[in-house]
Amino acid sequence: MIVKKIGETFEFVRNGSNIKQGIEGGIPITRIETIANGIIDLNRLGYAGIYDEEKYSQYYLQDGDILMSHINSEAHLGKVAIFENINTTLIHGMNLLCLRPNRSILFPKYALYCFKRSDFKRQIAKITKKAVNQASFSTSDLKKLTIPLPPLQKQKRIAAILDKADAIRKKRQESIRLLDEFLQSVFLEMFGQSKDYERNYSIESLDKVSNKITDGEHGTVKRETKGYLYLMARNITTDNKISLKELSFISEDDHKRIYKRCNPEHGDLLLVCVGATIGKVAIVPKMDEFSLARSVALIKPNKNIVNPKFLLHLFNTNYIQKQFNFSKNEVAQAGLYTGQIKKIKLPIPNINHQNNFAEIVEKTEYQKLCLEKSLSDIENCYNSLIQKAFRGELL
Amino acid sequence: MITGEIKNKVDRIWEVFWTGGVTNPLSVIEQITYLLFIRGLDEIEERRRKEAALLGIKHKPIFPEDRQELRWGVFKNLAADKMYQIVSNGVFPFIKALHADKDSAYSKYMSDAIFIIPTSQMLEKIVTGLSDLPLEDRDTKGDLYEYLLSKIAQSGTNGQFRTPRHIIKMMVDLMKPSPEDIICDPAAGSAGFLVAAGEYLRDNHPDLFLDKSLRDHFNNEMFCGFDMDRTMLRIGAMNMMLHGVENPNIEYRDSLSEVNTDASKYTLIMTNPPFKGSLDYEAVSADLLRVTKTKKTELLFLALFLRIMKTGGRCASIVPDGVLFGSSNAHVAIRKEIVEKHKLEAIISMPSGVFKPYAGVSTAIIIFTKTGAGGTDKVWFYDMKADGYSLDDKRNDIADNDIPDIVARFRDLKAEENRKRTEQSFFVMKDEIVSNGYDLSINKYKELEHEEVAYEKPQVILARLKEMEREIQQELDELEKLII
């Protein structure tokens, strides 16, 4: 396949206009963060009170222009977004490069995908100059980099295929998000608004409906390379899962000693009780025995009164999260003592009602698992398409 | 406020120090303080000479006839080398020896002055720069010095000495000092509270200067500040004098120690005592330990306030949050003491960013009156969320500011009676505080407001999910066709 330099395939590659921002109103100006999400985000623009339509007209973005980050932290360098179907006048501001494709040989959307593939990222890495806090590359170096350049007709087809795959990927992500929203909606439908809890349900403190509430090991425990899992706040994710990244391990002796007092088992609730992420919760899945550090509290709900899955969702509501915010002490590091956790107030609906909810949760979670699997398949497919497309193997 | 040209002049002087290698902001302030003092002495001399001539009495000079070269007005015009020689070998020994001179109020803080400006060129630039500053007007010179002090804050490490000025001003506005008050700050630092109190009186009680006894009280007895750091004492004293208090009682004193025998002396205390300060426990006064047996300076200071105030005396102090909810015996003891034996009036909880960028501690202002006979019936709580600056390390100006609201509400507490616990300020009855183990943290009493959450109905979301599945199916088919 023919390969050409960027300098030969674009009308120009240039930095934006240097305008001091800060005054409200007028024609919007692009900023570094405008393309942070890979699209031109019209909510993240700068303003300088410019109303004169002539003054910066040579910097107005045109359909098909590609913006590229060339001064940024290293990970974000080379990030791109395309100006397409946007009916807003937009001034190209400092600290992003604008690349205007030469349309007689280059299809803009094709160019965009070209910049998004990992091959191009590797090229960028070679021309990157690192400073203390940020990295950059020069326009002249960028112009010397190359992109594969099939005939225009072929470019359009490649862009169409990748567009389609990208659209599917986005829809799949959206449907996964919708499942979460679905559960929230069901919860609300079944148990009502939190402001009505006190009117509709009997309110109990957490220790009244639990068989055990305690927190993890307070002392320092020697870490081992293998052995028993030692779970900490960072292993509990915001979406109520246990993350098995950055794991710590402790010896069997230590584990046995800690486990005697604090024994997480399948179906128990884990609650982050120290640090910036206080209030995150997860349910212990079926897994091998493990121990907890001080930063995680263990709650063993009495399953005759509260269903753990109901409890998990309840913990995510404002009703409970506010109580956490409320009772935590901030000295050096925010902390929630077991005494305070025990006093957390909960609405207790009929257990059958809770169990019904838990059943829906299980079904939805299974759905989500399937969709996530499907998403990862779609992503693989998308990546493979990109790879094949630019190797000339597609079509 | 200092702006424009004067600000640039001060900045330039600061820069001369910086480029000359004197970079510790406290040293810079200290050297400037000495030089301002030296310039001030000359101005006093000149004024007295004129007054004496006018009244036809004999003038008793500060500078002897044969030492006239020590006067600012004289040496400022000399060549750099000559000036340097006179200032280092003549003027500094001279001001140290002024100690005995009762007439010059601030001489006592100059007794251990050390001259550290390293070169004659640098001294010349600084003297020229300082001569340029307009110090005739009281307002300007006070502001000017405050501006210098703000530079300590900007430069970081030493900034813990400096309570943010807008917080000080708020506390003064809450306490409304009167011309008869005897005001004390037992941990005075740069004397910010005393200066702000003085300014408040000038603005709100201008008449006091017409009354000789009140005026004398203002100049000699009203303001008392103590500190354990001699540099800060000097700075504090200079700050007071530049703000027009002729003879402030700024003294070296370890307020918590046995040596401090003050009792029932003051009518108003406004202060920001050291938290977790280092403490010479052996030397701590036994009567403070009787009230609260602890090594925590923030608790001992509270006990101290109760001792040194007259009955009826009022106190506003910044305290770290821990004081309000700590459960140790010492914590509970001091809270119980204030609630049961005196009159606790208000707790204003401040956001934790107020002291940034130096410290992220959460603090509150506690306001109480010493009665010795109880009197707490209900306590006013305010949850301050914004102080006009962003709460990160940058502390940029922002529009949100609760301070005017706090002052206005505190001055009209009657109107607060019916505020609900979900609002930003409310009353809590004493009984409730007692039943909560004298816990004074606002979180204990604040009530939660539950926001409505809105989602579409589950059926609607399910329908969308199904529709989306169909679309994905269709698009997968299309994709397949494209590739073939």
PDB file of C-alpha atoms in Angstrom, chain A residues 208-382:
ATOM      1  CA  LYS A 208     -30.254  -4.583  64.938  1.00  0.00           C
ATOM      2  CA  VAL A 209     -30.530  -6.307  61.597  1.00  0.00           C
ATOM      3  CA  SER A 210     -27.030  -7.764  61.434  1.00  0.00           C
ATOM      4  CA  ASN A 211     -25.426 -10.746  63.059  1.00  0.00           C
ATOM      5  CA  LYS A 212     -22.029  -9.130  63.052  1.00  0.00           C
ATOM      6  CA  ILE A 213     -20.438  -5.774  62.296  1.00  0.00           C
ATOM      7  CA  THR A 214     -16.701  -5.367  62.609  1.00  0.00           C
ATOM      8  CA  ASP A 215     -13.740  -4.034  60.699  1.00  0.00           C
ATOM      9  CA  GLY A 216     -10.498  -5.497  59.395  1.00  0.00           C
ATOM     10  CA  GLU A 217      -7.093  -5.861  61.000  1.00  0.00           C
ATOM     11  CA  HIS A 218      -5.838  -2.748  62.794  1.00  0.00           C
ATOM     12  CA  GLY A 219      -2.199  -3.730  63.177  1.00  0.00           C
ATOM     13  CA  THR A 220       0.484  -3.856  60.513  1.00  0.00           C
ATOM     14  CA  VAL A 221       0.668  -7.214  58.870  1.00  0.00           C
ATOM     15  CA  LYS A 222       3.684  -8.513  57.005  1.00  0.00           C
ATOM     16  CA  ARG A 223       2.952  -8.849  53.300  1.00  0.00           C
ATOM     17  CA  GLU A 224       3.858 -11.992  51.415  1.00  0.00           C
ATOM     18  CA  THR A 225       4.124 -12.667  47.708  1.00  0.00           C
ATOM     19  CA  LYS A 226       1.518 -15.372  48.014  1.00  0.00           C
ATOM     20  CA  GLY A 227      -0.714 -16.820  50.652  1.00  0.00           C
ATOM     21  CA  TYR A 228      -4.077 -15.536  51.780  1.00  0.00           C
ATOM     22  CA  LEU A 229      -5.671 -12.528  50.130  1.00  0.00           C
ATOM     23  CA  TYR A 230      -5.615  -9.347  52.218  1.00  0.00           C
ATOM     24  CA  LEU A 231      -8.368  -7.110  50.919  1.00  0.00           C
ATOM     25  CA  MET A 232      -8.288  -3.303  51.253  1.00  0.00           C
ATOM     26  CA  ALA A 233     -10.374  -0.285  50.332  1.00  0.00           C
ATOM     27  CA  ARG A 234      -8.756  -0.022  46.917  1.00  0.00           C
ATOM     28  CA  ASN A 235     -10.049  -3.497  46.000  1.00  0.00           C
ATOM     29  CA  ILE A 236     -13.659  -2.387  46.243  1.00  0.00           C
ATOM     30  CA  THR A 237     -14.858  -0.611  43.123  1.00  0.00           C
ATOM     31  CA  THR A 238     -17.427   2.125  42.713  1.00  0.00           C
ATOM     32  CA  ASP A 239     -19.692  -0.280  40.852  1.00  0.00           C
ATOM     33  CA  ASN A 240     -19.917  -2.563  43.880  1.00  0.00           C
ATOM     34  CA  LYS A 241     -17.456  -5.179  42.762  1.00  0.00           C
ATOM     35  CA  ILE A 242     -14.338  -6.681  44.214  1.00  0.00           C
ATOM     36  CA  SER A 243     -11.410  -5.799  42.032  1.00  0.00           C
ATOM     37  CA  LEU A 244      -8.584  -8.289  41.922  1.00  0.00           C
ATOM     38  CA  LYS A 245      -5.976  -5.771  40.828  1.00  0.00           C
ATOM     39  CA  GLU A 246      -3.174  -4.646  43.157  1.00  0.00           C
ATOM     40  CA  LEU A 247      -3.637  -7.519  45.543  1.00  0.00           C
ATOM     41  CA  SER A 248      -1.806  -8.035  48.812  1.00  0.00           C
ATOM     42  CA  PHE A 249      -1.189 -11.357  50.484  1.00  0.00           C
ATOM     43  CA  ILE A 250      -0.472 -12.416  54.048  1.00  0.00           C
ATOM     44  CA  SER A 251       0.738 -15.603  55.679  1.00  0.00           C
ATOM     45  CA  GLU A 252      -1.576 -18.363  56.844  1.00  0.00           C
ATOM     46  CA  ASP A 253      -0.826 -17.625  60.506  1.00  0.00           C
ATOM     47  CA  ASP A 254      -1.745 -13.969  60.168  1.00  0.00           C
ATOM     48  CA  HIS A 255      -4.835 -14.844  58.195  1.00  0.00           C
ATOM     49  CA  LYS A 256      -6.035 -17.371  60.783  1.00  0.00           C
ATOM     50  CA  ARG A 257      -5.541 -14.846  63.549  1.00  0.00           C
ATOM     51  CA  ILE A 258      -7.431 -12.050  61.747  1.00  0.00           C
ATOM     52  CA  TYR A 259     -10.122 -14.380  60.431  1.00  0.00           C
ATOM     53  CA  LYS A 260     -11.014 -15.501  63.915  1.00  0.00           C
ATOM     54  CA  ARG A 261     -12.425 -12.056  64.614  1.00  0.00           C
ATOM     55  CA  CYS A 262     -13.379 -10.914  61.151  1.00  0.00           C
ATOM     56  CA  ASN A 263     -14.541 -13.673  58.796  1.00  0.00           C
ATOM     57  CA  PRO A 264     -15.974 -12.516  55.460  1.00  0.00           C
ATOM     58  CA  GLU A 265     -18.133 -15.168  53.823  1.00  0.00           C
ATOM     59  CA  HIS A 266     -20.241 -15.449  50.698  1.00  0.00           C
ATOM     60  CA  GLY A 267     -23.161 -13.031  50.878  1.00  0.00           C
ATOM     61  CA  ASP A 268     -21.640 -10.697  53.462  1.00  0.00           C
ATOM     62  CA  LEU A 269     -21.368  -7.006  52.818  1.00  0.00           C
ATOM     63  CA  LEU A 270     -18.030  -5.192  52.661  1.00  0.00           C
ATOM     64  CA  LEU A 271     -17.996  -1.465  53.335  1.00  0.00           C
ATOM     65  CA  VAL A 272     -15.078   0.901  52.809  1.00  0.00           C
ATOM     66  CA  CYS A 273     -14.679   2.776  56.080  1.00  0.00           C
ATOM     67  CA  VAL A 274     -11.371   4.645  55.758  1.00  0.00           C
ATOM     68  CA  GLY A 275     -10.073   7.073  53.161  1.00  0.00           C
ATOM     69  CA  ALA A 276     -11.443   9.083  50.316  1.00  0.00           C
ATOM     70  CA  THR A 277     -13.859   6.418  49.113  1.00  0.00           C
ATOM     71  CA  ILE A 278     -15.826   5.819  52.301  1.00  0.00           C
ATOM     72  CA  GLY A 279     -19.211   4.297  51.623  1.00  0.00           C
ATOM     73  CA  LYS A 280     -18.312   2.016  48.710  1.00  0.00           C
ATOM     74  CA  VAL A 281     -19.889  -1.405  49.190  1.00  0.00           C
ATOM     75  CA  ALA A 282     -19.657  -4.864  47.676  1.00  0.00           C
ATOM     76  CA  ILE A 283     -21.081  -8.300  48.368  1.00  0.00           C
ATOM     77  CA  VAL A 284     -18.614 -11.106  48.968  1.00  0.00           C
ATOM     78  CA  PRO A 285     -18.890 -13.488  45.991  1.00  0.00           C
ATOM     79  CA  LYS A 286     -18.104 -17.185  46.157  1.00  0.00           C
ATOM     80  CA  MET A 287     -14.347 -17.122  46.597  1.00  0.00           C
ATOM     81  CA  ASP A 288     -11.504 -18.491  48.702  1.00  0.00           C
ATOM     82  CA  GLU A 289     -11.134 -17.393  52.297  1.00  0.00           C
ATOM     83  CA  PHE A 290      -9.534 -13.974  52.710  1.00  0.00           C
ATOM     84  CA  SER A 291      -8.834 -11.349  55.361  1.00  0.00           C
ATOM     85  CA  LEU A 292      -9.756  -7.690  55.605  1.00  0.00           C
ATOM     86  CA  ALA A 293      -7.605  -4.655  56.369  1.00  0.00           C
ATOM     87  CA  ARG A 294      -8.733  -1.854  58.663  1.00  0.00           C
ATOM     88  CA  SER A 295     -10.061   0.141  55.734  1.00  0.00           C
ATOM     89  CA  VAL A 296     -12.890  -2.304  55.066  1.00  0.00           C
ATOM     90  CA  ALA A 297     -15.730  -3.149  57.429  1.00  0.00           C
ATOM     91  CA  LEU A 298     -17.584  -6.432  57.438  1.00  0.00           C
ATOM     92  CA  ILE A 299     -21.354  -6.572  57.806  1.00  0.00           C
ATOM     93  CA  LYS A 300     -23.168  -9.860  58.186  1.00  0.00           C
ATOM     94  CA  PRO A 301     -26.828  -9.113  57.629  1.00  0.00           C
ATOM     95  CA  ASN A 302     -29.447 -11.246  59.308  1.00  0.00           C
ATOM     96  CA  LYS A 303     -30.965 -12.746  56.188  1.00  0.00           C
ATOM     97  CA  ASN A 304     -34.325 -13.284  57.836  1.00  0.00           C
ATOM     98  CA  ILE A 305     -34.719  -9.529  58.096  1.00  0.00           C
ATOM     99  CA  VAL A 306     -32.635  -8.039  55.296  1.00  0.00           C
ATOM    100  CA  ASN A 307     -31.649  -9.415  51.959  1.00  0.00           C
ATOM    101  CA  PRO A 308     -27.966  -8.601  51.257  1.00  0.00           C
ATOM    102  CA  LYS A 309     -28.700  -7.535  47.684  1.00  0.00           C
ATOM    103  CA  PHE A 310     -31.374  -5.170  48.895  1.00  0.00           C
ATOM    104  CA  LEU A 311     -28.962  -3.859  51.488  1.00  0.00           C
ATOM    105  CA  LEU A 312     -26.289  -3.264  48.866  1.00  0.00           C
ATOM    106  CA  HIS A 313     -28.660  -1.153  46.813  1.00  0.00           C
ATOM    107  CA  LEU A 314     -29.894   0.649  49.865  1.00  0.00           C
ATOM    108  CA  PHE A 315     -26.302   1.527  50.727  1.00  0.00           C
ATOM    109  CA  ASN A 316     -25.946   3.204  47.373  1.00  0.00           C
ATOM    110  CA  THR A 317     -28.865   5.539  48.026  1.00  0.00           C
ATOM    111  CA  ASN A 318     -28.453   9.071  49.262  1.00  0.00           C
ATOM    112  CA  TYR A 319     -30.313   8.073  52.368  1.00  0.00           C
ATOM    113  CA  ILE A 320     -27.413   5.966  53.579  1.00  0.00           C
ATOM    114  CA  GLN A 321     -24.514   7.725  51.853  1.00  0.00           C
ATOM    115  CA  LYS A 322     -25.474  10.967  53.545  1.00  0.00           C
ATOM    116  CA  GLN A 323     -25.376   9.276  56.911  1.00  0.00           C
ATOM    117  CA  PHE A 324     -21.840   8.144  56.127  1.00  0.00           C
ATOM    118  CA  ASN A 325     -20.749  11.636  55.179  1.00  0.00           C
ATOM    119  CA  PHE A 326     -22.334  12.808  58.277  1.00  0.00           C
ATOM    120  CA  SER A 327     -20.800  10.524  60.810  1.00  0.00           C
ATOM    121  CA  LYS A 328     -17.323  10.261  59.413  1.00  0.00           C
ATOM    122  CA  ASN A 329     -14.566  12.029  61.271  1.00  0.00           C
ATOM    123  CA  GLU A 330     -11.966  13.893  59.365  1.00  0.00           C
ATOM    124  CA  VAL A 331      -8.791  14.328  61.271  1.00  0.00           C
ATOM    125  CA  ALA A 332      -5.939  13.408  58.961  1.00  0.00           C
ATOM    126  CA  GLN A 333      -7.724  10.715  57.030  1.00  0.00           C
ATOM    127  CA  ALA A 334     -11.459  10.342  56.907  1.00  0.00           C
ATOM    128  CA  GLY A 335     -12.667   7.403  58.942  1.00  0.00           C
ATOM    129  CA  LEU A 336     -15.880   5.743  59.979  1.00  0.00           C
ATOM    130  CA  TYR A 337     -15.767   3.806  63.230  1.00  0.00           C
ATOM    131  CA  THR A 338     -17.634   0.547  63.695  1.00  0.00           C
ATOM    132  CA  GLY A 339     -19.613   2.241  66.451  1.00  0.00           C
ATOM    133  CA  GLN A 340     -20.924   4.712  63.907  1.00  0.00           C
ATOM    134  CA  ILE A 341     -21.556   2.055  61.281  1.00  0.00           C
ATOM    135  CA  LYS A 342     -23.682   0.154  63.760  1.00  0.00           C
ATOM    136  CA  LYS A 343     -25.835   3.214  64.282  1.00  0.00           C
ATOM    137  CA  ILE A 344     -26.603   3.712  60.585  1.00  0.00           C
ATOM    138  CA  LYS A 345     -30.371   3.816  60.171  1.00  0.00           C
ATOM    139  CA  LEU A 346     -32.118   1.670  57.592  1.00  0.00           C
ATOM    140  CA  PRO A 347     -35.684   1.307  56.381  1.00  0.00           C
ATOM    141  CA  ILE A 348     -36.741  -2.351  56.612  1.00  0.00           C
ATOM    142  CA  PRO A 349     -39.424  -3.331  54.095  1.00  0.00           C
ATOM    143  CA  ASN A 350     -41.090  -6.725  54.172  1.00  0.00           C
ATOM    144  CA  ILE A 351     -38.501  -9.452  53.567  1.00  0.00           C
ATOM    145  CA  ASN A 352     -40.516 -11.034  50.732  1.00  0.00           C
ATOM    146  CA  HIS A 353     -40.555  -7.712  48.988  1.00  0.00           C
ATOM    147  CA  GLN A 354     -36.779  -7.503  49.400  1.00  0.00           C
ATOM    148  CA  ASN A 355     -36.313 -11.014  48.095  1.00  0.00           C
ATOM    149  CA  ASN A 356     -38.386 -10.199  45.012  1.00  0.00           C
ATOM    150  CA  PHE A 357     -36.074  -7.310  44.351  1.00  0.00           C
ATOM    151  CA  ALA A 358     -33.024  -9.520  44.839  1.00  0.00           C
ATOM    152  CA  GLU A 359     -34.377 -11.911  42.232  1.00  0.00           C
ATOM    153  CA  ILE A 360     -34.650  -9.116  39.698  1.00  0.00           C
ATOM    154  CA  VAL A 361     -31.105  -8.054  40.618  1.00  0.00           C
ATOM    155  CA  GLU A 362     -29.825 -11.547  39.904  1.00  0.00           C
ATOM    156  CA  LYS A 363     -31.513 -11.727  36.528  1.00  0.00           C
ATOM    157  CA  THR A 364     -30.276  -8.281  35.577  1.00  0.00           C
ATOM    158  CA  GLU A 365     -26.767  -9.091  36.694  1.00  0.00           C
ATOM    159  CA  TYR A 366     -26.770 -12.145  34.511  1.00  0.00           C
ATOM    160  CA  GLN A 367     -27.941 -10.018  31.598  1.00  0.00           C
ATOM    161  CA  LYS A 368     -25.177  -7.562  32.318  1.00  0.00           C
ATOM    162  CA  LEU A 369     -22.585 -10.300  32.363  1.00  0.00           C
ATOM    163  CA  CYS A 370     -23.755 -11.428  28.921  1.00  0.00           C
ATOM    164  CA  LEU A 371     -23.715  -7.889  27.571  1.00  0.00           C
ATOM    165  CA  GLU A 372     -20.242  -7.281  28.949  1.00  0.00           C
ATOM    166  CA  LYS A 373     -19.036 -10.425  27.253  1.00  0.00           C
ATOM    167  CA  SER A 374     -20.661  -9.229  24.061  1.00  0.00           C
ATOM    168  CA  LEU A 375     -18.991  -5.825  24.455  1.00  0.00           C
ATOM    169  CA  SER A 376     -15.602  -7.403  24.732  1.00  0.00           C
ATOM    170  CA  ASP A 377     -16.328  -9.453  21.577  1.00  0.00           C
ATOM    171  CA  ILE A 378     -17.358  -6.317  19.751  1.00  0.00           C
ATOM    172  CA  GLU A 379     -14.234  -4.524  20.876  1.00  0.00           C
ATOM    173  CA  ASN A 380     -12.066  -7.353  19.641  1.00  0.00           C
ATOM    174  CA  CYS A 381     -13.871  -7.267  16.345  1.00  0.00           C
ATOM    175  CA  TYR A 382     -13.417  -3.483  16.101  1.00  0.00           C
TER     176      TYR A 382
END
